[in-house]
Short mmCIF file of C-alpha atoms and ligand atoms in Angstrom, two decimals:
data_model
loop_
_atom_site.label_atom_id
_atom_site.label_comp_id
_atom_site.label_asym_id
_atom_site.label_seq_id
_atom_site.Cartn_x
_atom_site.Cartn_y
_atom_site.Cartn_z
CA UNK A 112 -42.24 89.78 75.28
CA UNK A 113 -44.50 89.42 72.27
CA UNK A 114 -47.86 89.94 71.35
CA UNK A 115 -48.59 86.90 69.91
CA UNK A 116 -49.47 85.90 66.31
CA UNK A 117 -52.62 84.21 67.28
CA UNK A 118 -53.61 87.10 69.77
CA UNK A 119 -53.22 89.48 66.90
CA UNK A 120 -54.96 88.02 64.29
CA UNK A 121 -58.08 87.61 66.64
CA UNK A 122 -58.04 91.62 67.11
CA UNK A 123 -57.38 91.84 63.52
CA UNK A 124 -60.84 89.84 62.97
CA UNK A 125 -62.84 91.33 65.33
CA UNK A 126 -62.84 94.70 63.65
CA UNK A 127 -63.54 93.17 60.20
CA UNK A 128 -67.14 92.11 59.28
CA UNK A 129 -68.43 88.51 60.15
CA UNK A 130 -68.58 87.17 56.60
CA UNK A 131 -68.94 83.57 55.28
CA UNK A 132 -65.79 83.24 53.28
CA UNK A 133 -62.48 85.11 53.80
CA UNK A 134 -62.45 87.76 51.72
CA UNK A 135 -58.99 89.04 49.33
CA UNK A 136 -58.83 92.13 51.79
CA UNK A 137 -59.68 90.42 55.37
CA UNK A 138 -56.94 88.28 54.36
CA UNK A 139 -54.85 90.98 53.57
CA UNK A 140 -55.24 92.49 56.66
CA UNK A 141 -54.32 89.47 58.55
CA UNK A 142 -50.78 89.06 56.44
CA UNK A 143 -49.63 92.55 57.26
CA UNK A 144 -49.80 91.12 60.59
CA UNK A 145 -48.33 87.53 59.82
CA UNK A 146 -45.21 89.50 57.73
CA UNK A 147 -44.77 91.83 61.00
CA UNK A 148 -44.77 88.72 63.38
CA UNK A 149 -42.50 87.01 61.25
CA UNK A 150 -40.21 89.85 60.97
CA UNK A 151 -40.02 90.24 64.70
CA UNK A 152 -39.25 86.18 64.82
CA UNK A 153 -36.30 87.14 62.79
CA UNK A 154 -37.69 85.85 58.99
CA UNK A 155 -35.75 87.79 57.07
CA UNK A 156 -37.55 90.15 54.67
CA UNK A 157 -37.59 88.63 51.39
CA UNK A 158 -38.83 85.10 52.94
CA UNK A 159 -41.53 86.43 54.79
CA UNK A 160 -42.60 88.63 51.75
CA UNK A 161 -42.66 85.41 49.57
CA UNK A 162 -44.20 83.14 52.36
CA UNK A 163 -47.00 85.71 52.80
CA UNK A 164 -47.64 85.69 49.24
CA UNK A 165 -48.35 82.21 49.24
CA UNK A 166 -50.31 81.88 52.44
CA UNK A 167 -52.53 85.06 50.64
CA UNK A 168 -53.25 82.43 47.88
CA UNK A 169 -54.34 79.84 49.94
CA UNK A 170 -56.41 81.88 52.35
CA UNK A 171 -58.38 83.83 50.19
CA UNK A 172 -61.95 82.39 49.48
CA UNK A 173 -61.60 79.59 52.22
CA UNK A 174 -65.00 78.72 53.56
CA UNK A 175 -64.99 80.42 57.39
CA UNK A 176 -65.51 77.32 58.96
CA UNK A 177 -68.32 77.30 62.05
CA UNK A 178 -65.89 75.50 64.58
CA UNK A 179 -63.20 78.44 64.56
CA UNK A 180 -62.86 81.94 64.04
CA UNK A 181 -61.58 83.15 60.91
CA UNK A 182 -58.20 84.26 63.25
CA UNK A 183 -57.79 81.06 63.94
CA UNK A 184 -58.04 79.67 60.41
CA UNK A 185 -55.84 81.92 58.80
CA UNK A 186 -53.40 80.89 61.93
CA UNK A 187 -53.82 77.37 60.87
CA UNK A 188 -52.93 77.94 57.32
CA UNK A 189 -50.07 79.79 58.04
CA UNK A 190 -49.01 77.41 60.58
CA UNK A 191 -49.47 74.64 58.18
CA UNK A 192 -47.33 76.49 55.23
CA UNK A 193 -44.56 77.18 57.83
CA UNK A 194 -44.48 73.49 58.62
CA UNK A 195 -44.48 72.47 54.59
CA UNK A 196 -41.42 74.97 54.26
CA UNK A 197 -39.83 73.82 57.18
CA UNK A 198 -40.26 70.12 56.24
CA UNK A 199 -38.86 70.95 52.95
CA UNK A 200 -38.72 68.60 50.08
CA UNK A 201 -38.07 65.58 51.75
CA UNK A 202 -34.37 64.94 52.08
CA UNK A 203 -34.03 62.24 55.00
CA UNK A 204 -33.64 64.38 58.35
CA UNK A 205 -31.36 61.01 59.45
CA UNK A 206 -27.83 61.05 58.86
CA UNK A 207 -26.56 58.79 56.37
CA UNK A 208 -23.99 56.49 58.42
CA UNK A 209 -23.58 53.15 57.10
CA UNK A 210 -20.58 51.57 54.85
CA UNK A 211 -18.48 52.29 58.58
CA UNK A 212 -16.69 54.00 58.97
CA UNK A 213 -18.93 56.68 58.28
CA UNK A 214 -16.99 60.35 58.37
CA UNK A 215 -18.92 63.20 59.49
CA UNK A 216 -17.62 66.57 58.67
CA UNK A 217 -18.29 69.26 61.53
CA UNK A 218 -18.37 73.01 59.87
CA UNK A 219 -18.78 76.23 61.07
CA UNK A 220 -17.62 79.62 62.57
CA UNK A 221 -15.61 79.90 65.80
CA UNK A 222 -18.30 80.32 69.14
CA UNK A 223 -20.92 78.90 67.05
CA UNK A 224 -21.69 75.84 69.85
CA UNK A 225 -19.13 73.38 67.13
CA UNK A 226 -17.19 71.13 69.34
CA UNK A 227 -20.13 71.19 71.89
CA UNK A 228 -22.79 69.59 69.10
CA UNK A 229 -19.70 67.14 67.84
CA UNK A 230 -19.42 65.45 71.69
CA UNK A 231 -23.77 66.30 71.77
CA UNK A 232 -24.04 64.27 68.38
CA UNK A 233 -21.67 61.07 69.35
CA UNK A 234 -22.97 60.77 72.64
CA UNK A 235 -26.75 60.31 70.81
CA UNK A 236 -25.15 58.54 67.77
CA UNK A 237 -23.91 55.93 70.99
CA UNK A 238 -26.56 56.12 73.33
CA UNK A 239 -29.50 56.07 70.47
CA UNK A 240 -27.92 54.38 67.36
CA UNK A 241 -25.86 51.91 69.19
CA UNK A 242 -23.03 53.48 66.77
CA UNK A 243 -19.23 53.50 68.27
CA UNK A 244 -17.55 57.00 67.35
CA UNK A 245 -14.37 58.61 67.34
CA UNK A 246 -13.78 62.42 67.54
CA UNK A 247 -11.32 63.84 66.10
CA UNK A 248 -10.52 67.76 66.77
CA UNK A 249 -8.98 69.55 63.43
CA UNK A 250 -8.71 72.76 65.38
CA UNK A 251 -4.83 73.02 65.52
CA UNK A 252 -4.38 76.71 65.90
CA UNK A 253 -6.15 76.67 69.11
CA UNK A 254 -4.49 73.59 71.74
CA UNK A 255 -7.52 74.47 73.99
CA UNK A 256 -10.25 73.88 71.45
CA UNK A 257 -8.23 70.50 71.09
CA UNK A 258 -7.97 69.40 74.45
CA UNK A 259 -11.60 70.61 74.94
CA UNK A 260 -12.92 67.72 72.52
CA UNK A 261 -10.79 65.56 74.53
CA UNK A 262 -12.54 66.30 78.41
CA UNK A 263 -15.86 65.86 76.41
CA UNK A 264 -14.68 63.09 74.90
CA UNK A 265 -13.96 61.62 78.28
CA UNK A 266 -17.30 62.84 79.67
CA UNK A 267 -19.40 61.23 77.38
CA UNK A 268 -17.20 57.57 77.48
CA UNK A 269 -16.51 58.28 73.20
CA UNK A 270 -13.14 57.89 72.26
CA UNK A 271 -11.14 60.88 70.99
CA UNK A 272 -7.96 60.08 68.02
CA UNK A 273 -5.11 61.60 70.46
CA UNK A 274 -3.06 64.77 70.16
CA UNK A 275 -0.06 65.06 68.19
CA UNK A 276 1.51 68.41 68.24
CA UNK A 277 2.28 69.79 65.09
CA UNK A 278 0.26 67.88 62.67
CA UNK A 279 -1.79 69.72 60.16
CA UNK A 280 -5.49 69.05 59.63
CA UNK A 281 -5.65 67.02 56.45
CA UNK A 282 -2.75 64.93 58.35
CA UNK A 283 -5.41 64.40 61.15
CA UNK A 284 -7.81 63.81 58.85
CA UNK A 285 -5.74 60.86 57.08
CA UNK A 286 -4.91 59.48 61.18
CA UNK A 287 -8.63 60.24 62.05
CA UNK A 288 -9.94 57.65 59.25
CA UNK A 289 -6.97 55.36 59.21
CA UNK A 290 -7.59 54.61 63.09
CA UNK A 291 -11.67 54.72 62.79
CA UNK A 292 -10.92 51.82 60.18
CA UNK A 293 -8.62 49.72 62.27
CA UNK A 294 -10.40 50.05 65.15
CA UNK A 295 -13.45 49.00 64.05
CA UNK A 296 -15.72 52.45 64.37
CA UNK A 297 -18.94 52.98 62.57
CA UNK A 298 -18.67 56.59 62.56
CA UNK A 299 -15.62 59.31 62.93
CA UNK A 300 -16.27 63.03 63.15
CA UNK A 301 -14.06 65.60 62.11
CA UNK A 302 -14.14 68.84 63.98
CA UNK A 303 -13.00 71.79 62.16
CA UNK A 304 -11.18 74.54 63.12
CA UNK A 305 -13.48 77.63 63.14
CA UNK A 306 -13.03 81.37 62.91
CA UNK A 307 -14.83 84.52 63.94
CA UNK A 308 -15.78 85.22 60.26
CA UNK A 309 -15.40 83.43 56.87
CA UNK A 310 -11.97 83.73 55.12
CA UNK A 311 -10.41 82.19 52.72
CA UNK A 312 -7.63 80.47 54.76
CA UNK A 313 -10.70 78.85 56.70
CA UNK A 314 -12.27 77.32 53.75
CA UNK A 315 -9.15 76.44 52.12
CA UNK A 316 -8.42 74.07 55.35
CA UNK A 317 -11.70 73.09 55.48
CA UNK A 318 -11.82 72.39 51.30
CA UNK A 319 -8.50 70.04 52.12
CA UNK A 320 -10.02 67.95 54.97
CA UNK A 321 -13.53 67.39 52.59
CA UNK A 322 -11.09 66.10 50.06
CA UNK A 323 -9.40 63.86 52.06
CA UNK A 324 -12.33 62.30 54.24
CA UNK A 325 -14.97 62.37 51.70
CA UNK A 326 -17.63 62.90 54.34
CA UNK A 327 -20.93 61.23 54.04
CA UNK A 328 -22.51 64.15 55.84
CA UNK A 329 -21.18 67.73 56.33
CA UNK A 330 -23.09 69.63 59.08
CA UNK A 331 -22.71 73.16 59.51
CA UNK A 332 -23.14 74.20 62.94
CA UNK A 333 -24.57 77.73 63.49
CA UNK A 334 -26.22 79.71 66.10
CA UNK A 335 -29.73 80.24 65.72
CA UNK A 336 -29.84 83.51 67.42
CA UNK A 337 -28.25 85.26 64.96
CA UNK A 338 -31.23 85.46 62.35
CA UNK A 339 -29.54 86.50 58.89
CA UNK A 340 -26.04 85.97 59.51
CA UNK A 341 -26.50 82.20 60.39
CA UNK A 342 -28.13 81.90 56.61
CA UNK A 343 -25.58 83.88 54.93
CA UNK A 344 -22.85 81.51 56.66
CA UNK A 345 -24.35 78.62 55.53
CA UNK A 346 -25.02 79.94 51.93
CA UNK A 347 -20.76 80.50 51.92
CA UNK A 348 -20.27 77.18 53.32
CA UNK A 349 -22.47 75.76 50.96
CA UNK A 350 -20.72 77.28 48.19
CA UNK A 351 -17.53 76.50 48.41
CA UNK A 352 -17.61 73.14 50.70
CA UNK A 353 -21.13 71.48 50.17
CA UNK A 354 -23.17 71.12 53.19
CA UNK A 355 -25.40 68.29 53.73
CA UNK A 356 -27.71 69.83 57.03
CA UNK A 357 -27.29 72.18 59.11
CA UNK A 358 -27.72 72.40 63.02
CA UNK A 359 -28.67 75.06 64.65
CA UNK A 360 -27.75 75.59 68.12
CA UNK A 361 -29.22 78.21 71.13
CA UNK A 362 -32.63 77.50 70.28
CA UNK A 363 -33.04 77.30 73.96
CA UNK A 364 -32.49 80.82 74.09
CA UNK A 365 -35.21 83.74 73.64
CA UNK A 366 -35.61 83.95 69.99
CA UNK A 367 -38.24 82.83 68.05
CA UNK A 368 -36.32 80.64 65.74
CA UNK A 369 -37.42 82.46 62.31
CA UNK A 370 -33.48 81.28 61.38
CA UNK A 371 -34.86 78.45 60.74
CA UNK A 372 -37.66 79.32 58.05
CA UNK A 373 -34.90 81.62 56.60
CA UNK A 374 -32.58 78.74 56.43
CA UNK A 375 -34.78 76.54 54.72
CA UNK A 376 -35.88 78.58 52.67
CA UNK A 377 -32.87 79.87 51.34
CA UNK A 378 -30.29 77.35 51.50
CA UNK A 379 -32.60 74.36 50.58
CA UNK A 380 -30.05 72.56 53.33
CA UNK A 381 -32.70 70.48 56.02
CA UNK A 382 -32.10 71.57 59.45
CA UNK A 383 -30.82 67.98 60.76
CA UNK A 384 -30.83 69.02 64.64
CA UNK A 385 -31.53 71.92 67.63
CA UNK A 386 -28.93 72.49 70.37
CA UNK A 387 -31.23 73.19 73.21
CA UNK A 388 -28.85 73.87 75.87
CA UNK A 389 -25.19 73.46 77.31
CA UNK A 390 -25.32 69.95 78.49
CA UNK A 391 -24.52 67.28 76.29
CA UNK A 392 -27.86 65.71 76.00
CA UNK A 393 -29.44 68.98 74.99
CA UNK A 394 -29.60 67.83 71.21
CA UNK A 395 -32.63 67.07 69.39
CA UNK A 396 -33.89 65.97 66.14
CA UNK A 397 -35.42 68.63 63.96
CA UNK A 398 -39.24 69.01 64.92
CA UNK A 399 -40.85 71.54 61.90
CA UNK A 400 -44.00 71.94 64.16
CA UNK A 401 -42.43 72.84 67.33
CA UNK A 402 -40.46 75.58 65.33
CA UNK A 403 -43.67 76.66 63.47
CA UNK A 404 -45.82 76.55 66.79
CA UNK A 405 -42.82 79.16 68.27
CA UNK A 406 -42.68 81.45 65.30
CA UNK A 407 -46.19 82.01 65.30
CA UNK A 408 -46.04 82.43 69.55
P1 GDP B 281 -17.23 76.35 68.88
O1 GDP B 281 -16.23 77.46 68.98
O2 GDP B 281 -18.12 76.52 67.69
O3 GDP B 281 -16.63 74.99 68.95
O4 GDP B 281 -18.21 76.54 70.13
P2 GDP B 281 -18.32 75.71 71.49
O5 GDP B 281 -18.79 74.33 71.23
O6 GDP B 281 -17.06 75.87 72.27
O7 GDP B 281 -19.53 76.48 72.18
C1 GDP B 281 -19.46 77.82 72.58
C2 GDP B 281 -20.39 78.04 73.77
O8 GDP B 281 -21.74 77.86 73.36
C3 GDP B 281 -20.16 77.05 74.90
O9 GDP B 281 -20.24 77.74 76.12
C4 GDP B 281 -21.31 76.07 74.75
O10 GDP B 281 -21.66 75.48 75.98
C5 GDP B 281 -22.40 76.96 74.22
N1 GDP B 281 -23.44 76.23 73.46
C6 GDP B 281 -23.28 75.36 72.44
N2 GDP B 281 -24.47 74.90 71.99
C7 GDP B 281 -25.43 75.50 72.76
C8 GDP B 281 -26.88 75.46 72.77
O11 GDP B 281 -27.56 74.76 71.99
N3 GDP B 281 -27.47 76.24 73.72
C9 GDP B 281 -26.78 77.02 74.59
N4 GDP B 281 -27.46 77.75 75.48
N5 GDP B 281 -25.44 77.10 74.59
C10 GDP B 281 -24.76 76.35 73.69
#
């Protein structure tokens, strides 16, 4: 679908002069085409304008070394800056679960993959960690959403807190933590009620639950298709909730996962974990190279 990065840069190079160091206009050259590629990965504009600028200043005056082409070495320094801002500034990607029973907050917009990546998450934090969960569905304006934790619930052998009709969120919130400490869970997570767009009703309901849980991690759940918006989402979250990692989700799909770089970049928030499909095992930790290996193609 693309022309890739590494394809381009080569053509870029071959119609520059063979010279022993890369010079401040070869390299250049080759960022117009890194900011175009990353553009067309979905970077948005301002991050791939500052992440060129920096890759320009590491780039320039490198010793061509004889083992690669000079393509090929500015792809490797721009791969290897894409990791660094990827990787960020070392928060833990791990969640922080111990003192059980750990809450985990689940935030995000309605259709964003939410109650999917809550039943994706326990099943790992079970399977992997050894961890017993409970769910617990917050989503009381929509009885489907509700029940729809519930068949996961079932599907993946974690228990879910049951339905009562009528309760409000924070009043879930209080059952969800009251039962996760009597019976003995490590971890409960809290699955919010989403909409199709912020509002202030949302994050008012959302504020209320934080308050009451006290969540050791709050994950925003967005999907990674949807370049800019996801990041603006999580900056609002952010904001006025406090996120602690974000996950995105459809990075099985045909993008090129520049959300990601943007994300980093401009939230500061680590990426925790990639939904990689519908099934419930399509979850994975947060790889930086893997996403820097598919933005450059
Ligand atoms: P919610 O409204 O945010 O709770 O969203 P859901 O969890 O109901 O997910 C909406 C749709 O997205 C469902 O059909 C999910 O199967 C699908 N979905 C969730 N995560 C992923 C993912 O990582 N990849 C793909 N391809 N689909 C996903």
């Amino acid at each position: 679908m693309f022309e890739s990065l590494s394809d381009r840069l080569s053509g870029v190079f071959d119609r520059l002069t063979k010279q022993g160091a890369l010079s401040e206009d070869d390299v250049k050259t080759a960022l117009r085409e890194v900011r175009v590629a990353l553009l067309e990965a979905d970077v948005s504009l301002p991050v791939a304008r500052s992440f060129v600028k920096s890759v320009q200043d590491k780039a320039t005056g490198q010793e061509v070394t004889k083992s690669v082409t000079p393509g090929q070495q500015v792809v490797k320094i721009v791969h290897d800056e894409l990791v660094k801002v990827l990787t960020g500034e070392g928060e833990p990607g791990y969640l922080k679960i111990d003192n059980p029973p750990a809450p985990i907050l689940m935030v995000g917009l309605q259709g964003g993959g939410k109650t999917t990546t809550t039943a994706k998450l326990a099943k790992r934090l079970k399977e992997v960690n050894g961890k017993r969960v409970l769910m617990a569905s917050l989503d009381v304006n929509r009885p489907a959403a509700m029940e729809q934790l519930a068949i996961l619930g079932r599907q993946i052998g974690v228990d879910t807190l049951p339905i009562v009709p009528g309760q409000k969120p924070v009043d879930i919130a209080k059952r969800a933590k009251q039962q996760a400490a009597m019976g003995g869970y490590d971890v409960y997570m809290l699955d919010t009620a989403g909409r199709l767009s912020i509002d202030e009703a949302l994050m008012a309901e959302v504020e209320a639950v934080r308050d009451v849980a006290n969540p050791r991690e709050t994950l925003l759940v967005v999907d990674g298709l949807t370049g800019q918006d996801a990041v603006n989402t999580a900056e609002n979250f952010d904001e006025r909730i406090g996120i602690t990692g974000v996950i995105l989700t459809r990075m099985d799909g045909d993008g090129r996962g520049g959300a990601a770089l943007s994300m980093r970049a401009v939230t500061g928030k680590p990426i925790k974990y990639v939904g990689l499909g519908e099934k419930l095992d399509a979850i994975e930790e947060f790889h930086p190279e893997r996403i820097a290996g598919r933005i450059l193609g």
